[in-house]
Coordinates of C-alpha atoms in Angstrom, one line a residue:
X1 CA 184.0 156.2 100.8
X2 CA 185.2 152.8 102.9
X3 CA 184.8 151.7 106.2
X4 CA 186.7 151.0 108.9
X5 CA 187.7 147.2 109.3
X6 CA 185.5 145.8 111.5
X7 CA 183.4 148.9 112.0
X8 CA 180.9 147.2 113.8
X9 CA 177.2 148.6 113.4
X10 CA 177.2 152.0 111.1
X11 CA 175.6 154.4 110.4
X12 CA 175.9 155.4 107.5
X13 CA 174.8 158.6 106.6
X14 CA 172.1 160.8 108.6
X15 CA 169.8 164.1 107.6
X16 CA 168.9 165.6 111.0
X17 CA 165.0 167.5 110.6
X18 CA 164.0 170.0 113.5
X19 CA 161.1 171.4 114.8
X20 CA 162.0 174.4 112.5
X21 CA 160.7 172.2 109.7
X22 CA 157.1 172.6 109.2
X23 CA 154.8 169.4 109.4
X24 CA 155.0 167.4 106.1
X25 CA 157.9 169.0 104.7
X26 CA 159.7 166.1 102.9
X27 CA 162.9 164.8 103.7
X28 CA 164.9 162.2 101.8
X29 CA 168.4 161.4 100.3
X30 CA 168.5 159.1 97.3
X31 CA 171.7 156.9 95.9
X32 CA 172.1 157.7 92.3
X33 CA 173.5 155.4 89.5
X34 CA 174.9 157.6 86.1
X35 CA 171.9 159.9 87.1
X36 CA 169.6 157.4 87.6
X37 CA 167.6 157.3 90.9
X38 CA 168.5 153.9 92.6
X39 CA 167.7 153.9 96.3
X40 CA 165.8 157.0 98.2
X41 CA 165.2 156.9 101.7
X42 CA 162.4 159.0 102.2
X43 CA 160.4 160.9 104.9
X44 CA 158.3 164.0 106.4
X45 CA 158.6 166.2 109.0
X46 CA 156.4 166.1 111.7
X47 CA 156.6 169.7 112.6
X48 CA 157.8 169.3 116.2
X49 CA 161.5 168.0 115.6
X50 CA 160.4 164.7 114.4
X51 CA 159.6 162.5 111.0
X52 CA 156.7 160.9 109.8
X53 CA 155.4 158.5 106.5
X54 CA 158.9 156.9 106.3
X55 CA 159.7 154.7 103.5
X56 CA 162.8 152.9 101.1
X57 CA 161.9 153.9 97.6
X58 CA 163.6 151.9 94.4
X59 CA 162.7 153.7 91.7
X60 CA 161.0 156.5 93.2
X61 CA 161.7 159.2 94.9
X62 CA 158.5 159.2 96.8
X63 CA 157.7 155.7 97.9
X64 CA 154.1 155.1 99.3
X65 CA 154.6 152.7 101.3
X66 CA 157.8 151.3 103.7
X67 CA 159.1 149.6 100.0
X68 CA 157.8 150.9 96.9
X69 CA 159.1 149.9 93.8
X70 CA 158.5 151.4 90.2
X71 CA 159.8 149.9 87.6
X72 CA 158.9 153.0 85.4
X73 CA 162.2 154.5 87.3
X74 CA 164.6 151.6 86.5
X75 CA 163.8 149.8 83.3
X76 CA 160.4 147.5 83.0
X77 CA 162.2 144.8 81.0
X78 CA 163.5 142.8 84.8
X79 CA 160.8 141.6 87.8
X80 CA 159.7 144.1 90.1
X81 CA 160.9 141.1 92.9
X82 CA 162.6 138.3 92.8
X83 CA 163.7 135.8 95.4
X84 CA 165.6 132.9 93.8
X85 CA 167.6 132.9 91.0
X86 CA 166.8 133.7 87.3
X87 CA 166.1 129.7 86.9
X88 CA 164.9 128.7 89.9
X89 CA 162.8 131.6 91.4
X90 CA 160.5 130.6 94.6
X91 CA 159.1 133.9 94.7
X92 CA 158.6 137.1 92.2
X93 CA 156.5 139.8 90.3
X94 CA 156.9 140.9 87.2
X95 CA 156.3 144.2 85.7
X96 CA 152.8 143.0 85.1
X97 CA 152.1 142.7 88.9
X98 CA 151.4 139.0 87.8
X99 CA 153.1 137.0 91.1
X100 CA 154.9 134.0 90.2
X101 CA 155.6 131.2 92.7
X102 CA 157.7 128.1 91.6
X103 CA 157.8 130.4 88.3
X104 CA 159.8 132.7 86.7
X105 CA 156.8 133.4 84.0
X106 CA 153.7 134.0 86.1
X107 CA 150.8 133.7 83.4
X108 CA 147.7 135.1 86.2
X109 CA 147.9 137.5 89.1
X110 CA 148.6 134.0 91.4
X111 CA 150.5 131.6 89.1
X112 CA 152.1 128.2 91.7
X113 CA 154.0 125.6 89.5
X114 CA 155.5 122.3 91.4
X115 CA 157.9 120.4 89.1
X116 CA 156.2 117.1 90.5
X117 CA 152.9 115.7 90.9
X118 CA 150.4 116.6 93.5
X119 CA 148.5 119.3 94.7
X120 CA 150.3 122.5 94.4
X121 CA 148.0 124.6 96.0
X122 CA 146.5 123.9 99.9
X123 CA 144.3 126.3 101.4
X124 CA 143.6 125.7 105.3
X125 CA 142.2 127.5 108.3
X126 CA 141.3 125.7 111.9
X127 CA 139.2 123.0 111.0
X128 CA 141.0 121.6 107.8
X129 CA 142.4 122.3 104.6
X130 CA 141.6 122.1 101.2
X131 CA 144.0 121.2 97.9
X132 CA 143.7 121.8 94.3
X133 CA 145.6 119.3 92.1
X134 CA 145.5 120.3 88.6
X135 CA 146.7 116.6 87.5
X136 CA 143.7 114.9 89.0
X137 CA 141.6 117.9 88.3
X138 CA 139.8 117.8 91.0
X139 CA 140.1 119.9 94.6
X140 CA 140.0 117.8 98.0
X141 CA 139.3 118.8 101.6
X142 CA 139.9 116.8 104.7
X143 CA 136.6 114.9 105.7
X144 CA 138.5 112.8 108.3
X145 CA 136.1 111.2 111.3
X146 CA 138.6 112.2 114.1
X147 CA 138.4 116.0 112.6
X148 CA 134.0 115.9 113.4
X149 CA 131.4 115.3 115.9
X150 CA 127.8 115.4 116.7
X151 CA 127.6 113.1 113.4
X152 CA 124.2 112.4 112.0
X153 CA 122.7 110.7 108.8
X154 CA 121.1 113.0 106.5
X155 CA 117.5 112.4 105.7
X156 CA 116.4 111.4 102.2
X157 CA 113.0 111.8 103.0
X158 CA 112.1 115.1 101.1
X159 CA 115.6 115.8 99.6
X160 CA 114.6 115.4 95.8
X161 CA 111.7 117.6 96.5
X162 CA 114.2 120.1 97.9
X163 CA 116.7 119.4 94.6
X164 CA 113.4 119.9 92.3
X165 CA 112.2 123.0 93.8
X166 CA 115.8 125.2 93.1
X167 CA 115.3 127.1 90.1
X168 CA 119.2 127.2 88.1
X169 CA 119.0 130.3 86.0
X170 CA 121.1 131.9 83.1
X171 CA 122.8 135.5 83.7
X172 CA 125.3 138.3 83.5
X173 CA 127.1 139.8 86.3
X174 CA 126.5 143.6 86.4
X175 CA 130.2 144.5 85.0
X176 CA 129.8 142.1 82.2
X177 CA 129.4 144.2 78.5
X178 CA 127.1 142.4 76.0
X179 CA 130.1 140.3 75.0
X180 CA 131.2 138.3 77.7
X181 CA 129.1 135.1 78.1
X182 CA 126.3 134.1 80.2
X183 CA 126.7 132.5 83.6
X184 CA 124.9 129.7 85.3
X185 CA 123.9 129.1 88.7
X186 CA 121.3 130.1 91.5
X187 CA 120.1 133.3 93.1
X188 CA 121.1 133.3 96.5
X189 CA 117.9 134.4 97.9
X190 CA 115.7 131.9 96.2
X191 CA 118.7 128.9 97.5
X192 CA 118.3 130.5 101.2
X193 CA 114.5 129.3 100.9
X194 CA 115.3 125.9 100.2
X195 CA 118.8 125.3 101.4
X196 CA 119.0 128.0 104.3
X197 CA 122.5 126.2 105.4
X198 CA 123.5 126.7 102.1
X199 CA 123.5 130.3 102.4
X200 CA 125.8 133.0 104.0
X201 CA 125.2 136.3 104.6
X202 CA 128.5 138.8 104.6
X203 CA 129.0 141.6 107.4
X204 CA 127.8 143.9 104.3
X205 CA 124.6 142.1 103.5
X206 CA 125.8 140.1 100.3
X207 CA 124.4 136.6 100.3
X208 CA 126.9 133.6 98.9
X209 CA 126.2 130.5 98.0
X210 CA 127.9 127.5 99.1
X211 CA 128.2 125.3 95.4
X212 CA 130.1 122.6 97.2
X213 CA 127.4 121.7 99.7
X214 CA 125.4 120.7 97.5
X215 CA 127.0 117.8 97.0
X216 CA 125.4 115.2 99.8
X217 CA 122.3 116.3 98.9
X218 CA 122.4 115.5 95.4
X219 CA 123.7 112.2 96.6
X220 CA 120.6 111.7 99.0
X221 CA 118.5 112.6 96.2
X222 CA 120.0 110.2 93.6
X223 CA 119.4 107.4 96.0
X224 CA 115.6 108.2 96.7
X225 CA 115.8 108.5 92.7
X226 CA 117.2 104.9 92.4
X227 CA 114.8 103.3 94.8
X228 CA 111.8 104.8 92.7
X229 CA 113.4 103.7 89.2
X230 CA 113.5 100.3 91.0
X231 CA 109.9 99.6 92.4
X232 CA 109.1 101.4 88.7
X233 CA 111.0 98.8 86.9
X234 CA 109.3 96.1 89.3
X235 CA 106.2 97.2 88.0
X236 CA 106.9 97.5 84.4
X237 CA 107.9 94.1 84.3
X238 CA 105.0 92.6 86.0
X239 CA 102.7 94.4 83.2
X240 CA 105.4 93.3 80.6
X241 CA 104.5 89.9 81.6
X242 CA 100.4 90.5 81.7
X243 CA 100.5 91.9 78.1
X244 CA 102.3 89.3 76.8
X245 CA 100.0 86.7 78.5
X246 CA 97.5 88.7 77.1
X247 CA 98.6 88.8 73.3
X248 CA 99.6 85.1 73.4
X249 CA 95.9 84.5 74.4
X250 CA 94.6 86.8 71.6
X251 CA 96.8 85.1 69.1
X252 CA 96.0 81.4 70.3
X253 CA 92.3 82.8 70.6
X254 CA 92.2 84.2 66.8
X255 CA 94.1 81.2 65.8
X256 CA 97.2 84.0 64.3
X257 CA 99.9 85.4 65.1
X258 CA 101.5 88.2 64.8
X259 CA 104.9 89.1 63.3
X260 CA 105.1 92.8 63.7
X261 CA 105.3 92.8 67.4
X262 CA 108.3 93.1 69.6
X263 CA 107.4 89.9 71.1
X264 CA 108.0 86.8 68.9
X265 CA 106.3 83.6 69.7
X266 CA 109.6 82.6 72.0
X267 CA 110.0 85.6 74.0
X268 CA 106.3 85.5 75.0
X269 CA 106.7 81.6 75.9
X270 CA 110.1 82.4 78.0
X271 CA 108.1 85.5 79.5
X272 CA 105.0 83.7 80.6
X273 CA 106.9 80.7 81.7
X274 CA 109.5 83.0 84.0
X275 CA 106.2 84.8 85.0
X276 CA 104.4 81.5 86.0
X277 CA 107.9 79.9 87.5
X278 CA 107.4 83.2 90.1
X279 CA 103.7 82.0 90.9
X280 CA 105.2 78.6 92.3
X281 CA 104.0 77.1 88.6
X282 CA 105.3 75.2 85.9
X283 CA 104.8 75.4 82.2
X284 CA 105.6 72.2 80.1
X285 CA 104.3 71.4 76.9
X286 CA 101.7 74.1 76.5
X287 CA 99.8 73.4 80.2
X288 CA 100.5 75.3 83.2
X289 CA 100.7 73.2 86.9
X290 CA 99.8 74.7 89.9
X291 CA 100.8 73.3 92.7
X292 CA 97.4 75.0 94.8
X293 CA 94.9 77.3 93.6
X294 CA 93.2 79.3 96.2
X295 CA 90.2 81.6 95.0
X296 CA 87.0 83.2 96.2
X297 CA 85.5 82.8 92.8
X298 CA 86.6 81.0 89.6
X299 CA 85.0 82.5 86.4
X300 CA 85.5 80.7 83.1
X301 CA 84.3 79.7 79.5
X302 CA 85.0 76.1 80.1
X303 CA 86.5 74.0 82.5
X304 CA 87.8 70.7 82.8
X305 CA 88.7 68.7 85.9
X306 CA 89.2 65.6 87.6
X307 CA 88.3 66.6 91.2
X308 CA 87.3 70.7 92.2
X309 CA 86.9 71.4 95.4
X310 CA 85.8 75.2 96.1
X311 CA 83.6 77.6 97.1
X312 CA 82.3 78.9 93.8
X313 CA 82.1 78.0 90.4
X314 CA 81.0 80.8 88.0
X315 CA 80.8 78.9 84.4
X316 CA 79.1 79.5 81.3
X317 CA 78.3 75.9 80.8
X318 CA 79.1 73.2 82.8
X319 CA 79.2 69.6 81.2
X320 CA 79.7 66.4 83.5
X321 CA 79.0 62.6 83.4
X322 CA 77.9 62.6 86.8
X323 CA 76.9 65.7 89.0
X324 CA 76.0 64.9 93.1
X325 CA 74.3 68.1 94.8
X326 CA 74.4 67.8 98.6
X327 CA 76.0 64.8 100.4
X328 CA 74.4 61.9 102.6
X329 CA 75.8 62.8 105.6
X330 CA 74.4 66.6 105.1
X331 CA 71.4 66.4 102.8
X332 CA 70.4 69.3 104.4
X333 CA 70.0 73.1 102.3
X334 CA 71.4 70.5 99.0
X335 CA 69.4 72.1 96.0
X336 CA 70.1 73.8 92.5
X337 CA 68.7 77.4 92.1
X338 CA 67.2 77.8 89.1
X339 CA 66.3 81.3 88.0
X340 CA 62.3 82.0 87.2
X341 CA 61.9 82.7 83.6
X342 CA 58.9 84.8 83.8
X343 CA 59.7 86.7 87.0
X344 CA 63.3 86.6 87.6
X345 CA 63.4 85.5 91.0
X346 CA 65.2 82.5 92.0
X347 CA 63.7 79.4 93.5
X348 CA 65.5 76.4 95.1
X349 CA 64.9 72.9 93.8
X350 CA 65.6 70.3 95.9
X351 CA 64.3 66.4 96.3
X352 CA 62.5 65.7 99.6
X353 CA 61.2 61.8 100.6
X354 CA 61.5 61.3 96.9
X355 CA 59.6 63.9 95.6
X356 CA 60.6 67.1 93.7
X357 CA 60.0 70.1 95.5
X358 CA 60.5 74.0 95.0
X359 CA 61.4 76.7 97.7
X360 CA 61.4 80.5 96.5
X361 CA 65.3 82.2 97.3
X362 CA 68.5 80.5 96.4
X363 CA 70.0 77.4 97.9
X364 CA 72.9 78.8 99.9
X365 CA 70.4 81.5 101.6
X366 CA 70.0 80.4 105.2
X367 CA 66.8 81.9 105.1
X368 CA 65.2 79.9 102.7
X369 CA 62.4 77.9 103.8
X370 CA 64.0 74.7 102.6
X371 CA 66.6 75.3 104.7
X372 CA 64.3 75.6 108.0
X373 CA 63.3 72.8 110.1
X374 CA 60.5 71.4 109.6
X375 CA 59.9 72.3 106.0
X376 CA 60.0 69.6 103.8
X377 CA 63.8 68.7 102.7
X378 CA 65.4 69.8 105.6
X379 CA 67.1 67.5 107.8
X380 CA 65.1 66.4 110.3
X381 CA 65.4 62.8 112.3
X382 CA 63.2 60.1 110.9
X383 CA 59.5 60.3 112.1
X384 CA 58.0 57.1 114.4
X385 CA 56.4 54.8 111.9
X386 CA 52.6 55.3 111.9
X387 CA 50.4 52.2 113.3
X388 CA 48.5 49.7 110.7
X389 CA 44.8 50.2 110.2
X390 CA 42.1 47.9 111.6
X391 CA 40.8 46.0 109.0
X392 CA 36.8 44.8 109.7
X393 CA 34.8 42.1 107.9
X394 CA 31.9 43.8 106.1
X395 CA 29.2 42.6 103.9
X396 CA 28.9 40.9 100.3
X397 CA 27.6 43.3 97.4
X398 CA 25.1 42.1 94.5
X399 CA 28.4 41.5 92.6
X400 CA 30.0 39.1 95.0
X401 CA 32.3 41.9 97.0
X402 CA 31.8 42.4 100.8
X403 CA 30.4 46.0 102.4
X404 CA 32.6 46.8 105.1
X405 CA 29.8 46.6 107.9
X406 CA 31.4 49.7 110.2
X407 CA 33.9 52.6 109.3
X408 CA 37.3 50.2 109.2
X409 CA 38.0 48.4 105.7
X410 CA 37.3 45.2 104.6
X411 CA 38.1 42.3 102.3
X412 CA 36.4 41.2 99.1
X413 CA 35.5 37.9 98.1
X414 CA 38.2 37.4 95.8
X415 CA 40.4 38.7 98.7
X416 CA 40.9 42.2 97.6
X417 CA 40.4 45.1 100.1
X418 CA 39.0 47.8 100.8
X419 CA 40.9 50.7 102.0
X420 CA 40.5 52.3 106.1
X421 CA 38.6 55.6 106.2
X422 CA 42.7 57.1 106.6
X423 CA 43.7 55.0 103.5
X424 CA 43.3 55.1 100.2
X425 CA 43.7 52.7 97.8
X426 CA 43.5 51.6 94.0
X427 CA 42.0 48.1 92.3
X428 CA 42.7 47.5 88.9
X429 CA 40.7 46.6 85.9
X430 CA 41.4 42.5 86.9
X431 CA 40.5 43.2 90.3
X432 CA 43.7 43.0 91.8
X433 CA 45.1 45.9 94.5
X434 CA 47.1 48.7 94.3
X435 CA 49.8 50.1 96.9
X436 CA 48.1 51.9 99.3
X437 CA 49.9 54.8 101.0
X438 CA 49.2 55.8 104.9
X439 CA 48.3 59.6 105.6
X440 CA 47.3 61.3 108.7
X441 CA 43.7 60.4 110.4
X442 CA 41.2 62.5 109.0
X443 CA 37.7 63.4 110.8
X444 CA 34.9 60.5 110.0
X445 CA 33.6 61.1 106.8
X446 CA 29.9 60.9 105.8
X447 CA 28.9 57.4 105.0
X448 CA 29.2 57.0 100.9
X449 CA 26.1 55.2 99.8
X450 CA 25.6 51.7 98.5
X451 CA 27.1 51.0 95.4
X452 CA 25.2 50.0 92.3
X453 CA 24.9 46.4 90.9
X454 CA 27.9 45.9 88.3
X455 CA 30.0 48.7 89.3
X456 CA 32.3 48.6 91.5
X457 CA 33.5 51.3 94.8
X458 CA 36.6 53.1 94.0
X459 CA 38.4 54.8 96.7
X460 CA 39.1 58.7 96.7
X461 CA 42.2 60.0 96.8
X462 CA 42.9 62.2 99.4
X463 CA 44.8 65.8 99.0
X464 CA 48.8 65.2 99.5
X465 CA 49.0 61.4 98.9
X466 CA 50.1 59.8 95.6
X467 CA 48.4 56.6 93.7
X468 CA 51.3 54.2 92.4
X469 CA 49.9 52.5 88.5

């Protein structure tokens, strides 16, 4: 059979169905090669005059859908499809129903080759695309700023208690047989608890989980990681430093040292030095210099100084060539505290007009009495000088020494005297005079009464005054 030249558009055979023909009746013609079924057009009767189901079989005489193709019909040992050439196909399925693009050798149900580097694979909908690129294996999305909005950092805060409370478990999908290997990853549920954005829920009530998301999070969490490693490692190093202060001091102390530790003689010098060189201090030939010390309360063995000035000294023993307590511009509360041997309780010594004195409390308590005006050895201004006694001329006793003759002193004949009722007074052995001191007036005592031939009157000495040898 030919065609007319330049037929125009044929038709090129036709099988007319009427209504007679009851619904679903079949109705094809097929193009047969050496009795081989080639090319069936193919449809049904609709019962009213019509078709219905139409299809182009290849193959088959019954094609299922508009093209059907069974290779069972035509040989299995070609593609099912093919566009391209044997060499160079672009698209094609082989009798496998693996599909083969770039390939003529499909290996998986998808197989894409490219000839040349890059990402052979893109996958996009409206907000982006992502690549797989086997050569970097790795798989890329875009993340471009001009693609976003309503941009915000992601809080660290409580991210690696998020990343420690997922639970990663070991499993088996339900069509896996007792061969196939375990799998690793999360229950969706427990994620959705944790990482609710990290969780979708399909239209039939499957959950998924979102792998890739996790990604900034784990990022977040590494960095809140790093920060704690760092004030760690701060720390370690500072007691790093303390211990080896410490073992140099037990090794100088026992007058040893130790080879089986870690740190030699060297590395404990270099560590206390760098440790000291942070303090604002220097280290040079086995004495530390500070430029200041500032300290509530210095507690040591045994100290040795030019010039301390401070607050507190807490010492077992203190050794000096010359100690001041108080000052002369504020001799006032100046003392030592001296702890009662029998009773415990402190009392404060101090020096008032020359004399050693005692207060009970210590010597920095405001309270004490030495402390308070008006006790002796506080500061007080200097008292008015008291008035000289009258002395009167008195009366000469059996021995040769004058009586005073009324209440006031006198002078003996060898020009001694005798002391003022208010004074006292001492005479030696040769018959010369003593210092006298002056107290306060007293009430006029009863007369004494005359003293006997070859002795001689001795004055008494009051309560609160001293006698000088």
């Amino acid at each position: 059979m030919s065609f007319e030249s330049d037929a125009g558009v044929l038709a090129w055979t036709d099988l007319p169905v009427t209504s007679a023909s009851a619904q679903g009746v079949k109705q094809s013609y097929t193009a047969q090669l050496n009795g081989n079924s080639m090319l069936t057009v193919y449809g049904e009767s609709d019962g009213v005059g019509g078709v219905q189901n139409l299809g182009v079989g290849i193959g088959s005489t019954t094609p299922w859908g508009y093209f059907s193709i069974n290779p069972n019909g035509i040989g299995s040992n070609r593609p099912l499809f093919n566009i391209g050439s044997s060499t160079a196909s672009q698209f094609m399925v082989g009798t496998s129903g693996f599909v083969g693009i770039g390939t003529t050798s499909p290996q998986r149900l998808l197989h894409v080759y490219r000839s040349t580097d890059g990402a052979p694979v893109r996958f996009e909908d409206a907000n982006g695309y992502c690549e797989i690129d086997p050569t970097s294996t790795s798989w890329t999305c875009t993340s471009d700023r001009s693609l976003k909005k309503d941009i915000t950092d992601l809080s660290s805060e409580d991210t690696m208690t998020r990343i420690a409370a997922l639970n990663a478990v070991s499993f088996k999908w339900n069509k896996d047989g007792e061969n196939d290997p375990l799998r690793y990853g999360f229950i969706a549920q427990d994620v959705e608890a944790i990482f609710p954005e990290l969780v979708i829920t399909a239209d039939n009530g499957l959950k998924s989980v979102m792998y890739g998301g996790f990604t900034p999070f784990i990022v977040e969490a590494v960095k809140e990681l790093h920060l704690s490693i760092q004030n760690l490692e701060s720390r370690v190093t500072d007691v790093e430093g303390r211990l080896a202060i410490l073992e140099l001091a037990q090794q100088v102390g026992s007058g040893t040292t130790s080879t089986s530790t870690s740190l030699n003689a060297s590395s404990t010098i270099d560590t206390i030095a760098g440790w000291l060189a942070s303090l604002g201090a220097t280290l040079q030939n086995a004495v530390a210099t500070f430029v200041a010390i500032v300290a509530d309360t210095v507690t040591a063995n045994f100290v040795v100084v030019n010039d301390i000035t401070t607050q507190t000294v807490n010492a077992a023993s203190v050794y000096a060539g010359a100690l001041q307590v108080g000052t002369t511009t504020n001799p006032g509360g100046s003392g030592i505290t001296i702890v009662d041997r029998v009773t415990g309780q402190p009392f404060c010594m101090f020096i008032a007009n020359g004399v050693m004195q005692s207060a009970a409390g210590s010597c920095d308590n405001p309270n004490n009495p030495a402390n308070q005006p008006g006790v002796p050895g506080a500061a007080e201004p200097d008292p008015e000088p008291e008035p000289e006694p009258v002395t009167e001329t008195g009366t000469t006793t059996p021995d040769g020494t004058e009586e005073g003759a009324g209440t006031g002193g006198g002078t003996t004949e060898n020009g001694t005297s005798t002391p003022a009722i208010g004074d006292t007074a001492s005479t030696t052995p040769d018959g010369t005079d003593g210092s006298a001191t002056t107290t306060p007036a007293l009430p006029d005592p009863t007369p004494e009464p005359p003293a006997e031939q070859g002795t001689s009157t001795e004055p008494v000495i009051e309560p609160g005054t001293t006698e000088n040898p």
